[in-house]
Short mmCIF file of C-alpha atoms and ligand atoms in Angstrom, two decimals:
data_model
loop_
_atom_site.label_atom_id
_atom_site.label_comp_id
_atom_site.label_asym_id
_atom_site.label_seq_id
_atom_site.Cartn_x
_atom_site.Cartn_y
_atom_site.Cartn_z
CA MET A 1 7.77 21.81 -5.05
CA ALA A 2 6.31 21.44 -1.03
CA GLN A 3 9.25 20.00 0.95
CA ILE A 4 8.31 16.42 1.47
CA SER A 5 9.72 14.77 4.85
CA PHE A 6 9.98 10.69 5.38
CA PHE A 7 11.29 9.08 7.89
CA ASN A 8 14.44 6.87 6.87
CA THR A 9 14.78 3.89 8.72
CA LEU A 10 18.96 4.03 7.88
CA GLU A 11 18.78 7.07 10.23
CA ARG A 12 15.91 6.51 12.27
CA ARG A 13 14.16 9.86 11.66
CA VAL A 14 11.84 12.04 10.15
CA MET A 15 14.33 13.64 7.25
CA PRO A 16 13.53 16.10 4.12
CA PHE A 17 13.38 14.10 0.87
CA GLU A 18 15.21 15.32 -2.14
CA SER A 19 15.29 12.90 -5.12
CA ILE A 20 18.54 12.08 -7.10
CA GLU A 21 17.60 13.94 -9.94
CA PRO A 22 15.27 16.88 -9.67
CA GLY A 23 11.83 16.22 -9.96
CA LYS A 24 12.10 12.31 -10.40
CA VAL A 25 11.96 9.51 -8.09
CA LYS A 26 13.32 5.91 -8.39
CA MET A 27 11.57 3.69 -6.33
CA TYR A 28 12.47 -0.52 -5.73
CA THR A 29 9.38 -2.29 -3.79
CA CYS A 30 9.57 -5.89 -2.58
CA GLY A 31 6.87 -8.09 -4.17
CA PRO A 32 5.47 -10.61 -3.66
CA THR A 33 5.76 -14.26 -3.45
CA VAL A 34 4.09 -15.88 -5.79
CA TYR A 35 3.26 -18.90 -4.28
CA ASN A 36 -0.54 -18.57 -3.16
CA TYR A 37 -3.03 -15.63 -2.83
CA ALA A 38 -1.82 -12.30 -1.59
CA HIS A 39 -3.44 -11.66 2.25
CA ILE A 40 -4.59 -8.33 3.07
CA GLY A 41 -1.76 -7.96 5.45
CA ASN A 42 0.62 -7.98 1.86
CA PHE A 43 -2.01 -5.23 0.63
CA ARG A 44 -0.82 -3.54 3.31
CA ALA A 45 2.26 -3.23 2.40
CA TYR A 46 2.09 -2.42 -1.22
CA MET A 47 -1.26 0.24 -0.01
CA PHE A 48 1.68 2.02 1.65
CA GLU A 49 3.54 2.07 -0.86
CA ASP A 50 0.84 2.84 -3.91
CA ILE A 51 0.02 5.98 -1.09
CA LEU A 52 3.62 6.61 -1.16
CA ARG A 53 3.98 6.86 -4.86
CA ARG A 54 0.67 8.91 -5.13
CA THR A 55 1.65 11.43 -2.60
CA LEU A 56 4.96 11.91 -4.51
CA GLU A 57 2.80 12.39 -7.79
CA TYR A 58 0.43 14.36 -6.09
CA PHE A 59 3.80 16.72 -5.27
CA GLY A 60 4.78 16.99 -9.20
CA TYR A 61 7.25 13.96 -9.01
CA GLU A 62 7.85 11.79 -11.97
CA VAL A 63 7.97 8.36 -10.64
CA LYS A 64 9.52 4.71 -11.62
CA GLN A 65 8.57 1.88 -9.37
CA VAL A 66 9.91 -1.08 -9.67
CA MET A 67 8.28 -4.27 -8.25
CA ASN A 68 9.86 -7.41 -8.22
CA LEU A 69 7.86 -10.87 -8.41
CA THR A 70 9.68 -13.55 -6.41
CA ASP A 71 8.90 -16.50 -8.07
CA VAL A 72 11.93 -18.98 -7.42
CA ASP A 73 12.58 -19.22 -3.39
CA ASP A 74 12.44 -21.66 -0.85
CA LYS A 75 8.27 -21.50 -0.86
CA THR A 76 7.89 -21.60 -4.12
CA ILE A 77 9.87 -24.63 -4.64
CA ARG A 78 8.04 -26.49 -2.03
CA ASP A 79 4.20 -25.84 -2.59
CA SER A 80 4.87 -26.47 -6.69
CA LYS A 81 6.27 -29.62 -5.93
CA ALA A 82 3.47 -30.04 -3.30
CA CYS A 83 0.96 -30.05 -6.02
CA GLY A 84 3.23 -31.46 -8.54
CA LEU A 85 3.14 -28.33 -10.95
CA PRO A 86 6.17 -26.69 -12.38
CA LEU A 87 7.76 -23.90 -10.87
CA ARG A 88 6.47 -21.43 -14.13
CA GLU A 89 2.97 -22.65 -13.93
CA PHE A 90 2.72 -22.81 -10.37
CA THR A 91 3.46 -19.03 -9.95
CA ALA A 92 1.98 -18.16 -13.19
CA LYS A 93 -1.56 -18.89 -11.64
CA TYR A 94 -0.72 -16.63 -8.45
CA LYS A 95 1.08 -13.63 -10.90
CA ALA A 96 -1.97 -13.53 -12.08
CA ALA A 97 -4.22 -13.42 -9.33
CA PHE A 98 -1.90 -10.50 -7.97
CA PHE A 99 -2.29 -7.98 -10.61
CA GLU A 100 -6.21 -8.76 -10.76
CA ASP A 101 -5.88 -7.81 -6.68
CA LEU A 102 -4.36 -4.86 -7.36
CA LYS A 103 -6.82 -3.33 -9.55
CA THR A 104 -9.43 -4.24 -7.13
CA LEU A 105 -7.45 -2.05 -4.89
CA SER A 106 -6.41 0.99 -7.51
CA ILE A 107 -2.96 0.17 -6.88
CA GLU A 108 -1.33 2.01 -9.37
CA PRO A 109 1.01 -0.38 -11.16
CA ALA A 110 4.56 0.16 -10.95
CA ALA A 111 6.08 0.63 -14.43
CA VAL A 112 8.26 -2.81 -14.28
CA TYR A 113 6.96 -6.35 -12.46
CA PRO A 114 10.61 -7.76 -12.94
CA ALA A 115 10.28 -12.01 -12.10
CA ALA A 116 12.85 -13.63 -10.44
CA THR A 117 13.52 -16.32 -13.14
CA ASP A 118 13.93 -14.05 -16.16
CA HIS A 119 16.81 -12.48 -14.54
CA ILE A 120 19.18 -15.13 -13.75
CA PRO A 121 21.74 -14.21 -15.78
CA GLN A 122 22.18 -10.60 -14.18
CA MET A 123 21.90 -12.60 -10.53
CA ILE A 124 24.81 -14.98 -11.83
CA LYS A 125 26.84 -11.73 -12.96
CA LEU A 126 26.35 -9.52 -9.70
CA ILE A 127 27.47 -12.57 -7.66
CA SER A 128 30.62 -12.82 -9.82
CA VAL A 129 31.25 -9.32 -9.57
CA LEU A 130 31.33 -10.00 -5.32
CA MET A 131 33.69 -13.33 -5.44
CA GLU A 132 36.24 -11.34 -8.17
CA LYS A 133 36.19 -8.43 -4.93
CA GLY A 134 36.00 -11.51 -2.47
CA PHE A 135 32.50 -10.72 -0.70
CA GLY A 136 31.59 -14.26 -1.72
CA TYR A 137 32.59 -17.62 -0.87
CA GLN A 138 32.29 -21.31 -1.56
CA ALA A 139 31.59 -23.47 0.78
CA GLU A 140 31.77 -27.27 1.11
CA ASP A 141 28.37 -28.21 -0.54
CA LYS A 142 29.15 -25.67 -3.40
CA SER A 143 27.03 -22.76 -2.23
CA ILE A 144 28.13 -19.31 -2.68
CA TYR A 145 28.28 -17.55 0.92
CA PHE A 146 28.55 -13.28 1.61
CA SER A 147 31.55 -13.00 4.20
CA ILE A 148 30.02 -10.51 5.83
CA ASP A 149 33.15 -10.02 7.83
CA LYS A 150 34.28 -8.60 4.43
CA PHE A 151 31.39 -5.97 4.55
CA PRO A 152 32.08 -3.76 7.79
CA GLU A 153 28.96 -1.95 7.60
CA TYR A 154 26.91 -4.89 8.05
CA GLY A 155 24.11 -4.43 10.12
CA LYS A 156 23.21 -0.82 9.73
CA LEU A 157 19.88 -0.72 8.42
CA ALA A 158 18.83 -3.30 11.10
CA HIS A 159 20.97 -1.64 13.64
CA ILE A 160 22.79 -5.34 14.39
CA ASP A 161 25.24 -4.85 17.62
CA ARG A 162 28.71 -6.30 15.60
CA GLU A 163 29.95 -7.51 18.52
CA ASN A 164 27.70 -10.65 18.78
CA GLN A 165 28.30 -11.64 15.46
CA ARG A 166 29.20 -14.82 14.74
CA SER A 167 31.45 -14.82 12.10
CA GLY A 168 32.23 -17.78 9.88
CA VAL A 169 28.56 -19.83 10.33
CA ARG A 170 26.77 -19.64 7.66
CA ILE A 171 23.07 -19.79 6.91
CA LYS A 172 21.25 -21.24 3.94
CA ASN A 173 17.83 -20.44 4.73
CA ASP A 174 15.73 -17.43 2.61
CA GLU A 175 14.60 -16.42 6.22
CA TYR A 176 16.24 -16.17 9.55
CA ALA A 177 15.57 -13.97 12.50
CA LYS A 178 18.20 -11.15 13.69
CA ASP A 179 19.85 -13.72 16.38
CA SER A 180 21.00 -16.22 13.84
CA VAL A 181 23.14 -13.14 12.17
CA ALA A 182 25.62 -14.88 9.95
CA ASP A 183 26.73 -15.28 5.73
CA PHE A 184 23.43 -15.52 3.60
CA ALA A 185 23.22 -18.04 0.53
CA LEU A 186 24.39 -15.83 -2.69
CA TRP A 187 23.42 -19.26 -4.88
CA LYS A 188 21.98 -22.14 -3.69
CA ALA A 189 23.77 -25.35 -4.96
CA TRP A 190 21.19 -28.04 -5.87
CA ASP A 191 19.82 -30.57 -3.48
CA GLU A 192 17.27 -33.09 -4.36
CA LEU A 193 14.88 -30.93 -2.67
CA ASP A 194 14.92 -28.84 -5.41
CA GLY A 195 14.11 -31.37 -8.45
CA ASP A 196 13.95 -29.80 -10.99
CA VAL A 197 14.21 -25.90 -10.41
CA ALA A 198 18.21 -25.41 -11.43
CA TRP A 199 20.03 -23.01 -13.70
CA ASP A 200 23.79 -23.42 -14.68
CA SER A 201 26.35 -21.18 -13.32
CA PRO A 202 30.13 -20.80 -12.94
CA TRP A 203 29.47 -22.69 -9.74
CA GLY A 204 27.64 -25.57 -10.61
CA LYS A 205 23.90 -26.01 -10.98
CA GLY A 206 21.87 -24.37 -8.41
CA ARG A 207 19.26 -21.25 -8.26
CA PRO A 208 20.14 -17.81 -6.47
CA GLY A 209 19.32 -17.25 -2.81
CA TRP A 210 15.99 -14.53 -2.44
CA HIS A 211 17.89 -11.42 -1.11
CA ILE A 212 20.67 -11.11 -4.78
CA GLU A 213 17.16 -11.44 -6.64
CA CYS A 214 16.20 -8.16 -5.34
CA SER A 215 19.87 -6.68 -5.61
CA ALA A 216 20.10 -7.73 -9.34
CA MET A 217 16.95 -6.55 -10.02
CA SER A 218 17.10 -2.78 -9.20
CA SER A 219 19.89 -2.31 -10.10
CA GLU A 220 18.78 -3.75 -13.89
CA TYR A 221 15.82 -1.02 -14.01
CA LEU A 222 16.76 1.47 -11.67
CA GLY A 223 20.80 1.77 -11.63
CA ASP A 224 23.20 1.49 -8.04
CA HIS A 225 22.16 4.49 -7.05
CA PHE A 226 18.50 5.15 -6.48
CA ASP A 227 16.08 7.20 -4.30
CA LEU A 228 13.94 4.90 -2.32
CA HIS A 229 13.32 1.24 -1.27
CA THR A 230 10.55 -0.08 0.57
CA GLY A 231 8.52 -3.02 2.21
CA GLY A 232 6.54 -4.49 5.48
CA ILE A 233 8.91 -4.23 8.15
CA ASP A 234 9.39 -7.82 8.11
CA ASN A 235 11.80 -7.22 5.49
CA MET A 236 14.13 -4.58 7.00
CA PHE A 237 15.94 -8.08 8.21
CA PRO A 238 17.43 -9.99 7.15
CA HIS A 239 15.89 -9.37 3.63
CA HIS A 240 17.01 -5.44 3.02
CA GLU A 241 20.17 -5.73 5.56
CA ASP A 242 21.60 -8.33 3.07
CA GLU A 243 20.37 -6.31 -0.02
CA ILE A 244 22.26 -3.28 0.95
CA ALA A 245 25.47 -5.84 1.74
CA GLN A 246 25.57 -7.08 -1.60
CA SER A 247 24.95 -4.05 -3.38
CA GLU A 248 27.05 -1.81 -1.61
CA ALA A 249 29.73 -4.62 -1.42
CA ALA A 250 29.73 -4.48 -5.31
CA SER A 251 29.35 -1.14 -6.62
CA GLY A 252 31.73 0.53 -3.33
CA LYS A 253 29.26 3.16 -3.26
CA LYS A 254 26.01 3.70 -1.64
CA TRP A 255 23.13 1.84 -2.68
CA VAL A 256 19.96 3.78 -1.98
CA ASN A 257 19.08 7.04 0.01
CA TYR A 258 15.25 6.23 2.08
CA TRP A 259 14.78 3.55 3.34
CA LEU A 260 10.46 3.39 4.11
CA HIS A 261 8.72 0.32 5.90
CA CYS A 262 5.61 -0.07 7.05
CA ALA A 263 4.06 -1.40 10.57
CA HIS A 264 2.27 -4.47 10.39
CA LEU A 265 -1.75 -5.45 9.58
CA MET A 266 -2.43 -7.20 13.01
CA VAL A 267 -5.04 -9.49 13.57
CA ASN A 268 -5.65 -10.09 17.70
CA GLY A 269 -2.64 -8.69 18.34
CA GLU A 270 -0.68 -10.78 16.44
CA LYS A 271 0.88 -9.97 12.87
CA MET A 272 -1.94 -11.28 10.14
CA SER A 273 0.50 -13.84 8.53
CA LYS A 274 0.07 -17.49 6.20
CA SER A 275 2.17 -19.37 8.54
CA LEU A 276 -0.38 -17.88 11.79
CA GLY A 277 -2.78 -19.15 9.52
CA ASN A 278 -5.18 -15.47 11.01
CA PHE A 279 -5.33 -14.08 7.45
CA TYR A 280 -7.98 -13.01 5.30
CA THR A 281 -7.58 -12.75 1.30
CA LEU A 282 -8.77 -9.84 -0.87
CA ARG A 283 -10.78 -12.55 -2.29
CA ASP A 284 -12.15 -14.09 1.20
CA LEU A 285 -13.53 -10.69 1.67
CA ILE A 286 -15.01 -9.61 -1.89
CA GLY A 287 -17.24 -13.12 -1.41
CA LYS A 288 -18.32 -11.77 1.62
CA GLY A 289 -19.45 -8.51 -0.10
CA TRP A 290 -17.16 -6.00 0.84
CA THR A 291 -15.58 -4.09 -2.17
CA GLY A 292 -12.37 -3.54 -3.08
CA ARG A 293 -13.26 1.02 -2.15
CA GLU A 294 -14.23 -0.16 1.12
CA ILE A 295 -11.17 -2.76 1.98
CA ARG A 296 -8.85 -0.31 0.33
CA TRP A 297 -10.06 2.98 3.37
CA VAL A 298 -9.66 0.32 6.02
CA LEU A 299 -6.29 -0.38 4.56
CA ILE A 300 -4.85 3.35 3.90
CA GLY A 301 -6.77 4.68 7.42
CA ALA A 302 -3.94 4.41 9.85
CA HIS A 303 -0.45 6.03 9.39
CA TYR A 304 1.76 3.28 7.88
CA ARG A 305 4.11 3.29 10.72
CA LYS A 306 1.79 2.13 13.24
CA LYS A 307 0.29 -1.04 13.50
CA LEU A 308 -3.41 -1.63 12.19
CA ASN A 309 -5.75 -4.29 13.67
CA PHE A 310 -8.05 -5.49 11.02
CA THR A 311 -11.46 -6.34 11.84
CA LEU A 312 -14.85 -6.62 9.82
CA ASP A 313 -16.33 -4.03 12.03
CA ALA A 314 -13.38 -1.75 10.13
CA LEU A 315 -15.21 -2.59 7.11
CA GLY A 316 -18.81 -1.82 8.02
CA ALA A 317 -17.43 1.69 9.32
CA ALA A 318 -15.84 2.33 6.17
CA ARG A 319 -18.85 1.03 4.20
CA GLU A 320 -20.72 3.84 6.19
CA THR A 321 -17.95 6.46 5.66
CA LEU A 322 -17.99 6.28 2.39
CA GLY A 323 -21.68 6.58 2.13
CA LYS A 324 -21.79 9.63 3.58
CA PHE A 325 -19.18 10.75 1.01
CA ASP A 326 -21.47 9.38 -1.95
CA ASP A 327 -24.33 11.30 -0.34
CA LEU A 328 -22.58 14.53 0.05
CA PHE A 329 -20.92 14.32 -3.46
CA ASN A 330 -24.94 13.93 -4.68
CA ARG A 331 -25.64 16.64 -2.86
CA MET A 332 -22.82 19.06 -4.32
CA ARG A 333 -24.30 18.05 -7.54
CA SER A 334 -27.46 19.14 -6.81
CA VAL A 335 -26.93 22.65 -5.55
CA ASP A 336 -28.14 24.65 -8.29
CA ALA A 337 -28.34 28.44 -6.32
CA ALA A 338 -26.27 31.17 -7.88
CA GLY A 339 -23.31 33.00 -6.67
CA ASP A 340 -19.83 33.24 -7.03
CA GLY A 341 -18.91 30.25 -4.44
CA SER A 342 -16.67 33.08 -2.04
CA GLU A 343 -19.05 31.22 0.55
CA VAL A 344 -16.93 28.04 1.14
CA ALA A 345 -13.50 29.25 -1.21
CA GLU A 346 -11.90 29.83 2.16
CA ALA A 347 -12.81 26.58 3.53
CA VAL A 348 -11.81 24.91 0.29
CA LYS A 349 -8.72 26.51 0.39
CA GLY A 350 -7.87 25.96 3.90
CA ALA A 351 -8.71 22.38 3.63
CA LYS A 352 -6.67 21.57 0.55
CA GLU A 353 -3.94 23.20 2.69
CA ALA A 354 -4.04 21.07 5.49
CA PHE A 355 -3.82 17.96 3.14
CA ALA A 356 -1.36 18.70 1.60
CA ASN A 357 0.70 19.57 4.63
CA ALA A 358 -0.35 16.55 6.27
CA MET A 359 0.90 14.03 3.40
CA ALA A 360 4.12 15.84 2.58
CA ASP A 361 4.53 15.56 6.55
CA ASP A 362 5.72 11.84 6.80
CA LEU A 363 2.24 10.50 4.60
CA ASN A 364 0.35 11.84 7.84
CA ILE A 365 -2.94 10.42 6.74
CA SER A 366 -5.25 10.78 10.00
CA GLU A 367 -4.53 14.66 9.35
CA ALA A 368 -4.95 14.41 5.39
CA LEU A 369 -8.43 12.44 6.27
CA ALA A 370 -9.46 14.92 9.34
CA ALA A 371 -9.09 17.78 6.36
CA MET A 372 -11.25 16.06 4.23
CA PHE A 373 -13.85 15.49 7.18
CA ASP A 374 -13.59 18.91 8.08
CA LEU A 375 -14.78 19.91 4.60
CA GLN A 376 -17.14 17.99 4.41
CA ARG A 377 -19.45 19.45 7.74
CA THR A 378 -18.59 22.38 6.30
CA ALA A 379 -20.07 22.23 2.96
CA ASN A 380 -23.12 20.01 4.62
CA ARG A 381 -23.88 22.80 7.08
CA LEU A 382 -23.84 25.55 4.09
CA ALA A 383 -26.28 23.03 2.17
CA ASP A 384 -28.26 22.97 5.22
CA GLY A 385 -28.24 26.46 5.98
CA GLY A 386 -29.41 26.98 2.28
CA LYS A 387 -26.32 29.16 1.90
CA LEU A 388 -24.57 27.01 -0.49
CA THR A 389 -24.37 28.08 -4.60
CA LYS A 390 -23.72 25.83 -7.40
CA ALA A 391 -20.26 27.95 -8.14
CA GLY A 392 -19.44 26.67 -4.42
CA ALA A 393 -20.90 22.95 -4.76
CA GLU A 394 -18.63 22.84 -7.56
CA GLN A 395 -15.12 24.00 -5.71
CA VAL A 396 -16.01 21.49 -3.14
CA LEU A 397 -16.30 18.62 -5.25
CA ALA A 398 -12.79 19.49 -7.16
CA ALA A 399 -11.45 19.56 -3.99
CA TYR A 400 -12.37 15.80 -3.15
CA ARG A 401 -11.47 15.02 -6.83
CA ASP A 402 -7.62 16.31 -5.68
CA PHE A 403 -7.57 14.31 -2.24
CA ASP A 404 -8.84 10.88 -4.49
CA ARG A 405 -5.53 11.45 -6.86
CA ILE A 406 -3.72 10.14 -3.10
CA VAL A 407 -7.08 8.32 -1.35
CA CYS A 408 -8.04 6.76 -4.72
CA CYS A 409 -11.58 5.40 -3.19
CA LEU A 410 -13.65 8.69 -3.02
CA GLU A 411 -15.24 8.02 -6.58
CA VAL A 412 -16.46 11.53 -6.73
CA ASP A 413 -17.90 11.66 -9.89
CA VAL A 414 -19.96 8.05 -9.70
CA ILE A 415 -23.01 8.78 -9.83
CA ARG A 416 -24.71 5.54 -7.29
CA GLU A 417 -27.77 4.48 -7.81
CA GLN A 418 -29.55 5.74 -4.30
CA PRO A 419 -31.80 2.53 -2.99
CA THR A 420 -35.41 3.46 -4.30
CA VAL A 421 -37.53 5.24 -1.99
CA PRO A 422 -40.60 2.99 -1.34
CA ALA A 423 -43.69 4.61 -2.49
CA GLU A 424 -45.78 5.20 0.65
CA VAL A 425 -42.76 7.58 2.01
CA ILE A 426 -42.90 9.56 -1.00
CA ALA A 427 -46.83 10.06 -0.74
CA LEU A 428 -46.19 11.48 2.96
CA ALA A 429 -43.27 13.73 1.78
CA GLU A 430 -45.39 15.46 -0.35
CA GLU A 431 -48.30 15.71 1.92
CA ARG A 432 -45.91 17.57 4.42
CA ALA A 433 -44.49 20.11 1.61
CA ALA A 434 -48.04 20.58 1.29
CA ALA A 435 -48.49 21.32 4.92
CA ARG A 436 -45.36 23.46 5.11
CA LYS A 437 -46.41 25.16 2.02
CA ASN A 438 -49.81 26.33 4.44
CA LYS A 439 -47.75 26.96 7.00
CA ASP A 440 -49.94 24.14 8.80
CA PHE A 441 -46.21 23.18 11.01
CA ALA A 442 -47.61 20.71 13.61
CA ALA A 443 -49.53 18.65 10.63
CA SER A 444 -45.44 19.21 9.01
CA ASP A 445 -43.49 17.66 12.17
CA ARG A 446 -45.89 15.29 12.22
CA LEU A 447 -45.77 13.58 9.19
CA ARG A 448 -41.66 14.14 9.87
CA ASP A 449 -41.90 11.19 12.44
CA GLU A 450 -43.94 9.22 10.00
CA ILE A 451 -41.55 9.65 7.59
CA ALA A 452 -39.04 8.51 10.33
CA LYS A 453 -40.39 5.62 11.17
CA LEU A 454 -40.96 4.18 7.65
CA GLY A 455 -36.50 4.59 7.83
CA TYR A 456 -36.15 7.98 5.92
CA GLN A 457 -34.98 11.06 7.40
CA ILE A 458 -36.57 14.14 5.23
CA LYS A 459 -34.60 17.60 5.03
CA ASP A 460 -36.05 20.56 3.70
CA VAL A 461 -33.77 22.36 0.81
CA PRO A 462 -34.19 26.12 -0.62
CA GLY A 463 -37.09 26.19 -2.96
CA GLY A 464 -40.09 24.62 -1.04
CA LYS A 465 -37.93 20.86 -1.83
CA TYR A 466 -37.00 18.21 0.41
CA GLU A 467 -34.32 15.55 0.66
CA LEU A 468 -35.25 12.13 1.30
CA THR A 469 -32.23 9.73 2.64
CA ALA A 470 -32.59 6.45 4.17
CA LEU A 471 -31.65 6.21 8.06
CA LYS A 472 -28.92 4.04 9.01
P1 AMP B 501 6.42 -12.07 1.20
O1 AMP B 501 5.52 -12.57 0.01
O2 AMP B 501 5.65 -12.52 2.91
O3 AMP B 501 7.81 -11.71 1.03
O4 AMP B 501 5.57 -10.67 1.41
C1 AMP B 501 5.31 -9.57 1.23
C2 AMP B 501 5.02 -7.93 1.63
O5 AMP B 501 3.98 -7.75 2.48
C3 AMP B 501 6.22 -8.02 2.62
O6 AMP B 501 6.65 -6.08 1.86
C4 AMP B 501 6.27 -8.28 3.69
O7 AMP B 501 6.74 -7.21 4.55
C5 AMP B 501 4.84 -7.62 3.64
N1 AMP B 501 4.12 -8.01 5.13
C6 AMP B 501 3.53 -9.69 5.14
N2 AMP B 501 2.78 -9.49 6.25
C7 AMP B 501 2.67 -7.94 6.49
C8 AMP B 501 1.16 -7.69 7.25
N3 AMP B 501 0.60 -8.53 8.42
N4 AMP B 501 1.14 -6.72 7.49
C9 AMP B 501 1.85 -6.05 6.78
N5 AMP B 501 2.74 -6.29 5.25
C10 AMP B 501 2.68 -7.15 5.79
ZN1 ZN B 502 13.24 -7.24 -1.72
#
């Protein structure tokens, strides 16, 4: 098995990846809060996790991925009340939309999508353990808080300076900034803002805090020690820091070996987010005529730890690039010269090696894509020179099928309908073929120009044949 390495946020360095159980990976990803349609910033995170998972599978690992659905928290309660729907009915709509969107983007489904509201007993059990071990306490408002003072390793993920920590200060909100580090809520006592959203617990009526949801659901499906935990960088603090505190305080041992976080999808220098209103949902873009594969191409195009600026122009460029791959695959399918394929064997081998090495190196997608473009150039050049054989073209197609196990938007074997070439252009092309046969190259050149004026490029291929492609 190839040696893979990842940047582990816990240690802030690229480290060789070793799974706990040989050949198997257990991976937890913080899923969506189902209070709205996910925007493509959210999908950058899910896309990065898809590339991560597909890369592990590419190298032969069997991956068990668990992605939770946060269907009870401050935001879901707020918005379900605002539209007058029971929480379950309100979140059901967005859960269904989320699954449809994953399909549109060819994101591989996780093994389990546990919903928080289906795991309240597991959360209560985990909080009980924390109470028994002295990590939790009940405040005057009856809510249960995690005492960060009792967990000396608090801050190890986000690298928080414990000197400035305000011990004994409590925060009830699910989301808060690093400068308000405090004891955080494990169980929130019911208040009137919660309406009818409440469960009974040993500490009274209430609901879980957001962070305990992930600690409880991950251990339910992956155990109390597993390989990978992922999310967008904004999840690192407080969410992931709090998850570590809860899980490790309860089990008394190391919880997750590798933490991977992706950088944000940006719009004009700002994070794409619901609160800033600078977002596109997947549905917005599909409605504008873009396709899932084009959006996927844009989202995978930058290294996961680099910010990616989103523009509609990038989608235009994706369309063009994917169109050129479509042309390449069509071209490869039409090659029928005999031979053993040795003319391209080295290039195919080199591209496959470069692609695999790049992905194994902390998911270096830019270099992996460069290997794909190199092979495209080589294959086209060989075909231009009439040197490519059917066996060679098949090797090229097989290489792209292999790349597409990770990239997953090339659709190598999808035969796309070419735009119909106008009869006038076909007549000129036939005329030109006849002129070439008669070695009347002046007429041939004139006809080529006429064809170009009508928006088509003509390329000669061996055997007196030609290919017409629309000029972009
Ligand atoms: P939320 O539904 O807000 O909990 O976010 C779901 C996931 O999307 C989390 O992993 C976030 O870190 C991630 N996320 C939110 N906004 C962005 C963005 N602009 N770029 C990348 N990831 C994001
Ligand atoms: Zn989480």
